Every structure is written in C-alpha cells, then in structure tokens.
Tab-separated table of N, CA and C and ligand atoms in Angstrom:
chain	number	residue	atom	x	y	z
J	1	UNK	N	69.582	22.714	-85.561
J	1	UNK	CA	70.097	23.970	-85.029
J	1	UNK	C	70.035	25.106	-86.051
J	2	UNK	N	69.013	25.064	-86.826
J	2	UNK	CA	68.903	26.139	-87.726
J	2	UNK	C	68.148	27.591	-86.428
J	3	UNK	N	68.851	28.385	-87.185
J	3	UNK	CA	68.679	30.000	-86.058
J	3	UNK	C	68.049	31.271	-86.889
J	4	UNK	N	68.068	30.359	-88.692
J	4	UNK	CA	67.498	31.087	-89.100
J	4	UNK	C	66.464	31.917	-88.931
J	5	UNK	N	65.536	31.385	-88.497
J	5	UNK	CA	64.359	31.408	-88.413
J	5	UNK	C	63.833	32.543	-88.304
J	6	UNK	N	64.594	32.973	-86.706
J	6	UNK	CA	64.161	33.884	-86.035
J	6	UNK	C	64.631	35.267	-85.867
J	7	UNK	N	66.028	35.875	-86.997
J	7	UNK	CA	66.130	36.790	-87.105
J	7	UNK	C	66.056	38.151	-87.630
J	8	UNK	N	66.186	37.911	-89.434
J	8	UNK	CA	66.699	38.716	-90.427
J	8	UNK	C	65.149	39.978	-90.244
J	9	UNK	N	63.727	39.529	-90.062
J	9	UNK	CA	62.634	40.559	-90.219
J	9	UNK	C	62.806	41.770	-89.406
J	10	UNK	N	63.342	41.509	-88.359
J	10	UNK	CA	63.052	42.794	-87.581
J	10	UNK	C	64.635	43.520	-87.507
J	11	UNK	N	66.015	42.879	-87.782
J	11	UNK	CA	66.726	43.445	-87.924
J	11	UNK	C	66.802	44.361	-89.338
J	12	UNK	N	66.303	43.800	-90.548
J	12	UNK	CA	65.916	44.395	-91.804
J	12	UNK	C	64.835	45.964	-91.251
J	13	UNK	N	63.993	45.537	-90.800
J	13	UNK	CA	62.929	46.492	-90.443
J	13	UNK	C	63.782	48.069	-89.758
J	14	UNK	N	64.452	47.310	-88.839
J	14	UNK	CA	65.405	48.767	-88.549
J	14	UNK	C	66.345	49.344	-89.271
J	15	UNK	N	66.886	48.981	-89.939
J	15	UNK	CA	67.787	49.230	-91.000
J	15	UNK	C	67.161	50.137	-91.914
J	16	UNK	N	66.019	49.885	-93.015
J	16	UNK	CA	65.139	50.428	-93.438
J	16	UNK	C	64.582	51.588	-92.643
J	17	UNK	N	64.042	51.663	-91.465
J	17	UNK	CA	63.404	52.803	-90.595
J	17	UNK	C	64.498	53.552	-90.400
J	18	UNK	N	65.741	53.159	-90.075
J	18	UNK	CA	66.981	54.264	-90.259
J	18	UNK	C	66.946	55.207	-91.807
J	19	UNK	N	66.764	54.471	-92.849
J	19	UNK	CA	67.062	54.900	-93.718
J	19	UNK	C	66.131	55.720	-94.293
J	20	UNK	N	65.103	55.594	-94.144
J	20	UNK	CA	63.560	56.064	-94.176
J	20	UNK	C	63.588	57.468	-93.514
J	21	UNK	N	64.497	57.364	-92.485
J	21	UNK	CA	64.227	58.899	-91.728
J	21	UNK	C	65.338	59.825	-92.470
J	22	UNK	N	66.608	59.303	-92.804
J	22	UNK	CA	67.604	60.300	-93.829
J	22	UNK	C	66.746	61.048	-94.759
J	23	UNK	N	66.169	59.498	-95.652
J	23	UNK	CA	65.679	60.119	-96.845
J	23	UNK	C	64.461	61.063	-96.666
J	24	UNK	N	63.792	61.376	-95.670
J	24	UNK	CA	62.464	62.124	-95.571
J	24	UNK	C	63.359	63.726	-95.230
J	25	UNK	N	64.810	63.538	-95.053
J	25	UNK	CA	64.880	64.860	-94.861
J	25	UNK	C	65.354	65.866	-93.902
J	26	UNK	N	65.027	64.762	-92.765
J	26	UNK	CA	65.003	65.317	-91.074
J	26	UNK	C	66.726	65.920	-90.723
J	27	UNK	N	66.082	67.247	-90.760
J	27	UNK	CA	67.672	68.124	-90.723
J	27	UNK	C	68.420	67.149	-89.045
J	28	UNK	N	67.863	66.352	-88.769
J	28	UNK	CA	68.877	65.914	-87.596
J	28	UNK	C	70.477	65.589	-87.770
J	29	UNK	N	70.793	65.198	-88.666
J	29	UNK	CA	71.790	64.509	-88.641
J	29	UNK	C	72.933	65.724	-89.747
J	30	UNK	N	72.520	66.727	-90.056
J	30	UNK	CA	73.275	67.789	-90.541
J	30	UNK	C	73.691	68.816	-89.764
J	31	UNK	N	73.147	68.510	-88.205
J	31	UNK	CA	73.972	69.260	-87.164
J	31	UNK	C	75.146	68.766	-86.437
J	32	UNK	N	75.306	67.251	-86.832
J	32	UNK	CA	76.495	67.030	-86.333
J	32	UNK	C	77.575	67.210	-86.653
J	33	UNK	N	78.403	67.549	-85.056
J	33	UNK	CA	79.695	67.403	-85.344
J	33	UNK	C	80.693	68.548	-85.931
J	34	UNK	N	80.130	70.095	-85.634
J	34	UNK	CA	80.831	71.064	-85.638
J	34	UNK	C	82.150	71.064	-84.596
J	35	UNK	N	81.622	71.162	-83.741
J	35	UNK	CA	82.364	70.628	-82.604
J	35	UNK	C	82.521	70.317	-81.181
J	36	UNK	N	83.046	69.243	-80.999
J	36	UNK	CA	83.080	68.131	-80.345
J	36	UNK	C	83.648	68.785	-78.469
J	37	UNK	N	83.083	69.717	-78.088
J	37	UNK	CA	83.194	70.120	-76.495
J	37	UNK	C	82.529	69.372	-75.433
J	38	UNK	N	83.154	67.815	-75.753
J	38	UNK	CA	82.730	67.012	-74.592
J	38	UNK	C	81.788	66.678	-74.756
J	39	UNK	N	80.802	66.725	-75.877
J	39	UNK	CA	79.889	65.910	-75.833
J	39	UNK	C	79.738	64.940	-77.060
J	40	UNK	N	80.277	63.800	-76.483
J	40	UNK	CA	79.736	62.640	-77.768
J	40	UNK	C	78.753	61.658	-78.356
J	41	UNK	N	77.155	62.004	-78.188
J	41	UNK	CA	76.671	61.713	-78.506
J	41	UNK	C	76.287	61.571	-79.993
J	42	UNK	N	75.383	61.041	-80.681
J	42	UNK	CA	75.514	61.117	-81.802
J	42	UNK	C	74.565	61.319	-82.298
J	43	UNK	N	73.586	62.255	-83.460
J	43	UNK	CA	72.541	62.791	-83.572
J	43	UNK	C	71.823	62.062	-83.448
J	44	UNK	N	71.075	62.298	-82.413
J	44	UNK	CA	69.643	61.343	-82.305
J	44	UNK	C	68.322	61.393	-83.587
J	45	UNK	N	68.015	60.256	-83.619
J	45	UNK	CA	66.476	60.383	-85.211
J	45	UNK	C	65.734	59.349	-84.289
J	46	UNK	N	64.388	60.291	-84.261
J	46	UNK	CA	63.469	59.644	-83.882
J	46	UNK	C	62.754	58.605	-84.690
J	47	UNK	N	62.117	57.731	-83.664
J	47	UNK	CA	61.488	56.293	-84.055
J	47	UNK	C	60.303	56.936	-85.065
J	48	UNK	N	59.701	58.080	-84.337
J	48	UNK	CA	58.155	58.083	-84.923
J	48	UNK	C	58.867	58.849	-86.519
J	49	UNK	N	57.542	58.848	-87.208
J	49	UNK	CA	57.869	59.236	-88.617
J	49	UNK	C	56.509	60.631	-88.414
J	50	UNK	N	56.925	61.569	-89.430
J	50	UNK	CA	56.369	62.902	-89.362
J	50	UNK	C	55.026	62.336	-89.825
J	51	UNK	N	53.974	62.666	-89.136
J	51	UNK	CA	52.394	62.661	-89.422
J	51	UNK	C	51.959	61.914	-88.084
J	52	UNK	N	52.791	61.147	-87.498
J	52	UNK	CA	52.442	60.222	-86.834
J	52	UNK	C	51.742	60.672	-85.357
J	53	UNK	N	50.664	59.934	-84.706
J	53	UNK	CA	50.303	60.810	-83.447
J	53	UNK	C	51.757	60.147	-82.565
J	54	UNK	N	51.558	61.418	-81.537
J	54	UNK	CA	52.557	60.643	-80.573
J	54	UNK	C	52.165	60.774	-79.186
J	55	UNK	N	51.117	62.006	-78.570
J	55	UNK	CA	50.445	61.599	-77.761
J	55	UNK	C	49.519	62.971	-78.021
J	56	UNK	N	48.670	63.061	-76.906
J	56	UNK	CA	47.733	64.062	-76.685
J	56	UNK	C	47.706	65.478	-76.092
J	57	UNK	N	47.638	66.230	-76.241
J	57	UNK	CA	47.687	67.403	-75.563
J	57	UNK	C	47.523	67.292	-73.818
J	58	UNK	N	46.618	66.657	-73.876
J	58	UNK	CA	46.275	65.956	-72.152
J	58	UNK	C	46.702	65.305	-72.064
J	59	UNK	N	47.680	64.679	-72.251
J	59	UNK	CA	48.402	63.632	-71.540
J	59	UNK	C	50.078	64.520	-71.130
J	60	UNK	N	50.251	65.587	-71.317
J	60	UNK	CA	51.876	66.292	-71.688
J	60	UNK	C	51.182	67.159	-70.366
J	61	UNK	N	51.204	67.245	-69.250
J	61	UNK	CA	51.510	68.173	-68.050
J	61	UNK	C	52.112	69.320	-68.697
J	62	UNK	N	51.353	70.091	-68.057
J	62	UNK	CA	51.842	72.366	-68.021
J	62	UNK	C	53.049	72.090	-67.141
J	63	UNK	N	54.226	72.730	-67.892
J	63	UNK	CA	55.413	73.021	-66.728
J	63	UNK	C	56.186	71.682	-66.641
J	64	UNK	N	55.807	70.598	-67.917
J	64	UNK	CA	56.569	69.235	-67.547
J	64	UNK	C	56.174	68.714	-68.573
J	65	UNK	N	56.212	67.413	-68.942
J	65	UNK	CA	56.253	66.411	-70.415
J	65	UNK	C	56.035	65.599	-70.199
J	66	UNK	N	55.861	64.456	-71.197
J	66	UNK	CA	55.971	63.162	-71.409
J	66	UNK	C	57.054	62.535	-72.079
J	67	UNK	N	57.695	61.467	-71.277
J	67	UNK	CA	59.180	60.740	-72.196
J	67	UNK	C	57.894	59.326	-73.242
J	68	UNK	N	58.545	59.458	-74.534
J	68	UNK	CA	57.810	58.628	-75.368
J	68	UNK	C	58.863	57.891	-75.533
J	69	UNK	N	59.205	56.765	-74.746
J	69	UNK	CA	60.713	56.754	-74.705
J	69	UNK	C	60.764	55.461	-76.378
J	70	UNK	N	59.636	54.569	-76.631
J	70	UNK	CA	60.014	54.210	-77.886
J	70	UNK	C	59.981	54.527	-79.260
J	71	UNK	N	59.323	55.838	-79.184
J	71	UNK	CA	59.366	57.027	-80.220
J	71	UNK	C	60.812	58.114	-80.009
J	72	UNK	N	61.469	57.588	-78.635
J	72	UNK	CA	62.822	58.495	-78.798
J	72	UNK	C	61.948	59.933	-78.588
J	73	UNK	N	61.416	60.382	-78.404
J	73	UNK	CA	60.983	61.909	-78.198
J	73	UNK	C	60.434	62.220	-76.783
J	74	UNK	N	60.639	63.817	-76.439
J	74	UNK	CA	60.035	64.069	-75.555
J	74	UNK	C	59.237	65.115	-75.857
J	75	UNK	N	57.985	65.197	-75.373
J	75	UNK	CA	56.839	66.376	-75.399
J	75	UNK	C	56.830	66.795	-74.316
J	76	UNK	N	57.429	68.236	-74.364
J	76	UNK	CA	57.089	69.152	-73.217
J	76	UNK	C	55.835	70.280	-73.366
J	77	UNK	N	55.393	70.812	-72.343
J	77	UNK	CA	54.316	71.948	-72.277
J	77	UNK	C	55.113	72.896	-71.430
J	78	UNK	N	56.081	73.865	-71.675
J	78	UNK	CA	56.528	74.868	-70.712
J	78	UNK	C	55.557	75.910	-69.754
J	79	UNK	N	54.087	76.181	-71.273
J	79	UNK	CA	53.462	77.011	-70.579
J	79	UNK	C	52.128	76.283	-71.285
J	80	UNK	N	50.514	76.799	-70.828
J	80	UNK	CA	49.826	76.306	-70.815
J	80	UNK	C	49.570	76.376	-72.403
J	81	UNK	N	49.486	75.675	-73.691
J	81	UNK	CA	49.148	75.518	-74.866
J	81	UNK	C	50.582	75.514	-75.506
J	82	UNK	N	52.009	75.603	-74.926
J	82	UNK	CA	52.568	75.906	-75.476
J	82	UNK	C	53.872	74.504	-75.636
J	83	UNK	N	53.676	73.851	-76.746
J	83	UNK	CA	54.022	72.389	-76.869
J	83	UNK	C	55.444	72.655	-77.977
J	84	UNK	N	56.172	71.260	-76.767
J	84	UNK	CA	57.896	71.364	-77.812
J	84	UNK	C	58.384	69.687	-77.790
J	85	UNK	N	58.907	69.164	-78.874
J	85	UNK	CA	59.646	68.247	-78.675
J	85	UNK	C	60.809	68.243	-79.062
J	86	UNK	N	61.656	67.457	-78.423
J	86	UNK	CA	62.941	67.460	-78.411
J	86	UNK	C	63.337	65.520	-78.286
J	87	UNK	N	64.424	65.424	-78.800
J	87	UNK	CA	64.729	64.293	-78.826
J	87	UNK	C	64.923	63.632	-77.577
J	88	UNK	N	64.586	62.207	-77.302
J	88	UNK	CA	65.118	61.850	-75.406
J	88	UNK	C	66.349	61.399	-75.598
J	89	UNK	N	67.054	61.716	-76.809
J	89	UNK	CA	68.586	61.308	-76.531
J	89	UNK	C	69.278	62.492	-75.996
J	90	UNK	N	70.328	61.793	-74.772
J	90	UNK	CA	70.794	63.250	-73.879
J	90	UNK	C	72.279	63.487	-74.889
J	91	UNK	N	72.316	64.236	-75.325
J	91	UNK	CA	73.679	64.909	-75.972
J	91	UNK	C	75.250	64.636	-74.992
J	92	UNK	N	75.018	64.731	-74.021
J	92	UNK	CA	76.535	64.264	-73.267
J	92	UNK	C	77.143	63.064	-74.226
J	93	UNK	N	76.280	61.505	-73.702
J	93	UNK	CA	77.142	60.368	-74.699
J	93	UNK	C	76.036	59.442	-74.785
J	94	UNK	N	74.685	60.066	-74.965
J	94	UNK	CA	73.902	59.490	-76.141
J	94	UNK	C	72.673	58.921	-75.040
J	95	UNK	N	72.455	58.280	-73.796
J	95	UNK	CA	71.592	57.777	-72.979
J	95	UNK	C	70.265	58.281	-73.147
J	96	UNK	N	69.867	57.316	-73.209
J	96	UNK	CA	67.813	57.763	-73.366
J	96	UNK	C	67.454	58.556	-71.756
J	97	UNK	N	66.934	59.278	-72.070
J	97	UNK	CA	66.115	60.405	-70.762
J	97	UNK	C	65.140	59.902	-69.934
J	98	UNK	N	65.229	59.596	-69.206
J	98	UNK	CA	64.045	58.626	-68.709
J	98	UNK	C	63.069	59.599	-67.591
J	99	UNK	N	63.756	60.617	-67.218
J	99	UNK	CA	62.419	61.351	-66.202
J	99	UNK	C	62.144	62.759	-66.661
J	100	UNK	N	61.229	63.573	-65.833
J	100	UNK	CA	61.039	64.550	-66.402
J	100	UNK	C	60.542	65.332	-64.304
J	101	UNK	N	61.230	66.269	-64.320
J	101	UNK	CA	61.340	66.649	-62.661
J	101	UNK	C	61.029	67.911	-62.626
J	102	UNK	N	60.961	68.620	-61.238
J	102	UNK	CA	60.915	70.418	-61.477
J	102	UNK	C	61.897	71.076	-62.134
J	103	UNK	N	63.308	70.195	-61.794
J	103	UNK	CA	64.399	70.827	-62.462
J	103	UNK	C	64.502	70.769	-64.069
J	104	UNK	N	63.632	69.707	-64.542
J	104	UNK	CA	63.608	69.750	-66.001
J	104	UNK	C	63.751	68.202	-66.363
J	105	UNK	N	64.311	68.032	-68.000
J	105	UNK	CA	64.446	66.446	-68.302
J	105	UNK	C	66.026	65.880	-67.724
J	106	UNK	N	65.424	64.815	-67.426
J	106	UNK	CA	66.556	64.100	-66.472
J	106	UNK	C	67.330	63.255	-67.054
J	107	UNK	N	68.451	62.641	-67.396
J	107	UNK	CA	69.428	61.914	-67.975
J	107	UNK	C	69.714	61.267	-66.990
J	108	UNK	N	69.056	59.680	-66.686
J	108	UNK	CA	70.300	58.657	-65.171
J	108	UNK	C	71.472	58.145	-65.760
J	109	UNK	N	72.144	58.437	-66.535
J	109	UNK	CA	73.649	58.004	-66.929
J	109	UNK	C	74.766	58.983	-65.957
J	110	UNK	N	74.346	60.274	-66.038
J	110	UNK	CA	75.434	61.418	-65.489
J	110	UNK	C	75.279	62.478	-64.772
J	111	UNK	N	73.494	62.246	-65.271
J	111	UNK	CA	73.060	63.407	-64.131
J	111	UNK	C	72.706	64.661	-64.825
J	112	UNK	N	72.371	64.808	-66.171
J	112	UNK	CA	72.631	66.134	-66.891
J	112	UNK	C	71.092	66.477	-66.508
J	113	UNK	N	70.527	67.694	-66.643
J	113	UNK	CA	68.820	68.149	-66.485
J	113	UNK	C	69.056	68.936	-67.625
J	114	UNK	N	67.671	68.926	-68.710
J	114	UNK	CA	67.502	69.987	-69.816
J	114	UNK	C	66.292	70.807	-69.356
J	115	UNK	N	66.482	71.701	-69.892
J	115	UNK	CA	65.120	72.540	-69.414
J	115	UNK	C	63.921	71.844	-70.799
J	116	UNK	N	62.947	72.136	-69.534
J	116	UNK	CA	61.622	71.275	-70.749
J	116	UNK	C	61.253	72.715	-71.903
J	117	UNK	N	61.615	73.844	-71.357
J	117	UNK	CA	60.962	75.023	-72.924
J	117	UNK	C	62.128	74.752	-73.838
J	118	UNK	N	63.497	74.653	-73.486
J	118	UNK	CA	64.333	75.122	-74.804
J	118	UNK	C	65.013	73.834	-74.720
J	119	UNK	N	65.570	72.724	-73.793
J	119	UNK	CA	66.205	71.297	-74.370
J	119	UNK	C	67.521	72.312	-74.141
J	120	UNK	N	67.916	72.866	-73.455
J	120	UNK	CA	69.271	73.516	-73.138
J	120	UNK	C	69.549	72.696	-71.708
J	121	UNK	N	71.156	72.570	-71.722
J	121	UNK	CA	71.423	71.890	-70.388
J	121	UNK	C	71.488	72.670	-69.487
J	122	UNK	N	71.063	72.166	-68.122
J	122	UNK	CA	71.030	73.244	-67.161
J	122	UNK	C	71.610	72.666	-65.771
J	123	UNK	N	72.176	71.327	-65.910
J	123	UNK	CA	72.703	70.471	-64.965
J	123	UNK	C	73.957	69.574	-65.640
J	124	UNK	N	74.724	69.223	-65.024
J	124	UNK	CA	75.411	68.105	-65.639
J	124	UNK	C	76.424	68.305	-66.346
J	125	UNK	N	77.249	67.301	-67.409
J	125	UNK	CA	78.025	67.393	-67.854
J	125	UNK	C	77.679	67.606	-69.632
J	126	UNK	N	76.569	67.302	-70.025
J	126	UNK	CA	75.935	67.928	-71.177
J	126	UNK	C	75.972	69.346	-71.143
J	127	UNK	N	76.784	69.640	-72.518
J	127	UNK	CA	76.656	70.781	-73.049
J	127	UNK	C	76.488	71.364	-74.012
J	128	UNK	N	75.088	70.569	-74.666
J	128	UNK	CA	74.783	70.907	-75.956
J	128	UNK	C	73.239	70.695	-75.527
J	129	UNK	N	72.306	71.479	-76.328
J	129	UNK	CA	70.734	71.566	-76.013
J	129	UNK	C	70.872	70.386	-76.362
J	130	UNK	N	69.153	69.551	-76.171
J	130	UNK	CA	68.467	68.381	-76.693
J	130	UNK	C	68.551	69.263	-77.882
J	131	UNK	N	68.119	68.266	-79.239
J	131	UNK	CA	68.000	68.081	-80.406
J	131	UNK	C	66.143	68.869	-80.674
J	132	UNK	N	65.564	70.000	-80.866
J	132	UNK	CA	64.075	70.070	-80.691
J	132	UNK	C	63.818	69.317	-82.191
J	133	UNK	N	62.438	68.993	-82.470
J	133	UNK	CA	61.737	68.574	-83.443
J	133	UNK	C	60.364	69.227	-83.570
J	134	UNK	N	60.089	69.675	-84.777
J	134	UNK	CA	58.881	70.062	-85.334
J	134	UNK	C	57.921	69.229	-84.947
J	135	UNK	N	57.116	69.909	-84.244
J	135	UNK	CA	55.519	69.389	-84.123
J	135	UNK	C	54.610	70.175	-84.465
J	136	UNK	N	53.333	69.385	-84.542
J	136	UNK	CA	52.347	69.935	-85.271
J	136	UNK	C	51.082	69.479	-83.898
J	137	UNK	N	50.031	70.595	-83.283
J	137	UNK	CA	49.130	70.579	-82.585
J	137	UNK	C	47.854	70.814	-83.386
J	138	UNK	N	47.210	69.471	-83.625
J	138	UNK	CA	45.656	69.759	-84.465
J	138	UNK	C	44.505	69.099	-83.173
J	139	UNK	N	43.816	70.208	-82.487
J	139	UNK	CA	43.026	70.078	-81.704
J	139	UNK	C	43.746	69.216	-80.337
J	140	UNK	N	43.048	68.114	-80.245
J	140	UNK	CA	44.083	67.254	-79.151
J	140	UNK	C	45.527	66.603	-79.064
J	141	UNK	N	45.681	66.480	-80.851
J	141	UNK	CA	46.379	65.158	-81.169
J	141	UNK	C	47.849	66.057	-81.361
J	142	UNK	N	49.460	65.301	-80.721
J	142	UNK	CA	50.495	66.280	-81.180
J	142	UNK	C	51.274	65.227	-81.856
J	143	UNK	N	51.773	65.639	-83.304
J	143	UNK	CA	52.286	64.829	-84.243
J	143	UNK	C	53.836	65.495	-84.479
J	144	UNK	N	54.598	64.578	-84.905
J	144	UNK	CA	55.684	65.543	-85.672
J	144	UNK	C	55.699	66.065	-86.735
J	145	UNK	N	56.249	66.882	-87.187
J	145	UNK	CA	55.714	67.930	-88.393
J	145	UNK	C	56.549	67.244	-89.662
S	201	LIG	S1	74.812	60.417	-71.112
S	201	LIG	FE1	76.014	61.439	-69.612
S	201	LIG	S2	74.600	62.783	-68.672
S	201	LIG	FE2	73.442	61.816	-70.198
C-alpha cells in the first residue's frame, strides 16, 4: 500500500508555477484587497507564463473571444484587430468563466457578464472588472507580454 508513488511531481510542479509567476513580477496580486465590496475572489495568476503563445489571432472572433480555460485567460477582439486579455477568473468569488455570449463573458456560478473590451461587470453580482493582462500581437500569434 505504498501511495507514494503517485503524487509529490505534479503537486511540486504547481507550487513552483505559483511561485514562478510572483517572482516574474506580474502586478496581479498587488491589486488585491483595497476593498472588499462584495467581491471575494482572490487575484487570479494565470497558468500561461509571459512569451508563451496562447492562441491565434483567427481563432479569437470580432465582437467575442476565446476562454483558454487551462491558461486561466480570456482573449477578446472587441473590434476588428483590436485584442485584450483578461483573466477567466470572475471577481464575484473566484469561478472560472466558461462562455463568452452577445452580452459578453459569462460566469455559471451567479450569473455575472463582463464586457469582452474592458472585463467590467455588466450583469450580476460581480463588481469589480476582470483582472486585464498584457498581450503582445506578432503577426498571427497572441502571447502575454
Ligand atoms: S463567482 Fe459568482 S458570479 Fe461568478
């Protein structure tokens, strides 16, 4: 009944990738917690690391996005060339974003909608924007900055 076996690599691995994203810098986690108006989520840090591709210019719909939901990010196109990401953690109490609609990005925990240009709530009980993140557009490929 040894259980060794099968755990310590990939729990180590996240631990490290947490720590990996502090130390690179990522102003995420220096916005938390001014104050607390009902929303308790907790600063979201994305999976991907800055350089990394995360999808394509053609693949992110004009007027709508893509949820990268194991990179934690969302890529929106509000207008035609004009590319934003924002974290898919919804600011109410933390739930990954799973759709993306006319009304904007969708949260199924509570119901909140963000708008895909600014990650501001525009539905729901969230009342704090999504979290945006620096990206970088080189020809097709959109990376975080
Ligand atoms: S977690 Fe409550 S609306 Fe998203």
């Amino acid at each position: 009944m040894d259980q060794r076996a099968s755990s310590s690599p990939i729990s180590r691995r996240h631990a490290l990738g947490g720590a990996a994203g502090v130390g690179l810098g990522l102003p995420l986690l220096a916005a938390c917690g001014d104050d607390d108006g009902g929303s308790s989520a907790e600063a979201p840090t994305p999976e991907a690391n800055p350089g990394e591709p995360l999808t394509t210019a053609a693949d992110v719909p004009v007027g709508g996005g893509v949820i990268l939901a194991e990179e934690k990010v969302v890529v929106t196109q509000p207008n035609e060339g004009e590319f934003k990401a924002f974290s898919n953690v919804c600011t109410h109490q933390g739930c990954a974003l799973e759709s993306i609609t006319a009304e904007g990005i969708r949260c199924p925990c509570h119901g909140s909608v963000f708008d895909v240009a600014t990650g501001e709530p525009v539905a729901g009980p969230a009342d704090s924007p999504l979290n945006e993140l620096p990206l970088t557009v080189e020809g097709d490929s959109i990376t975080l900055a």
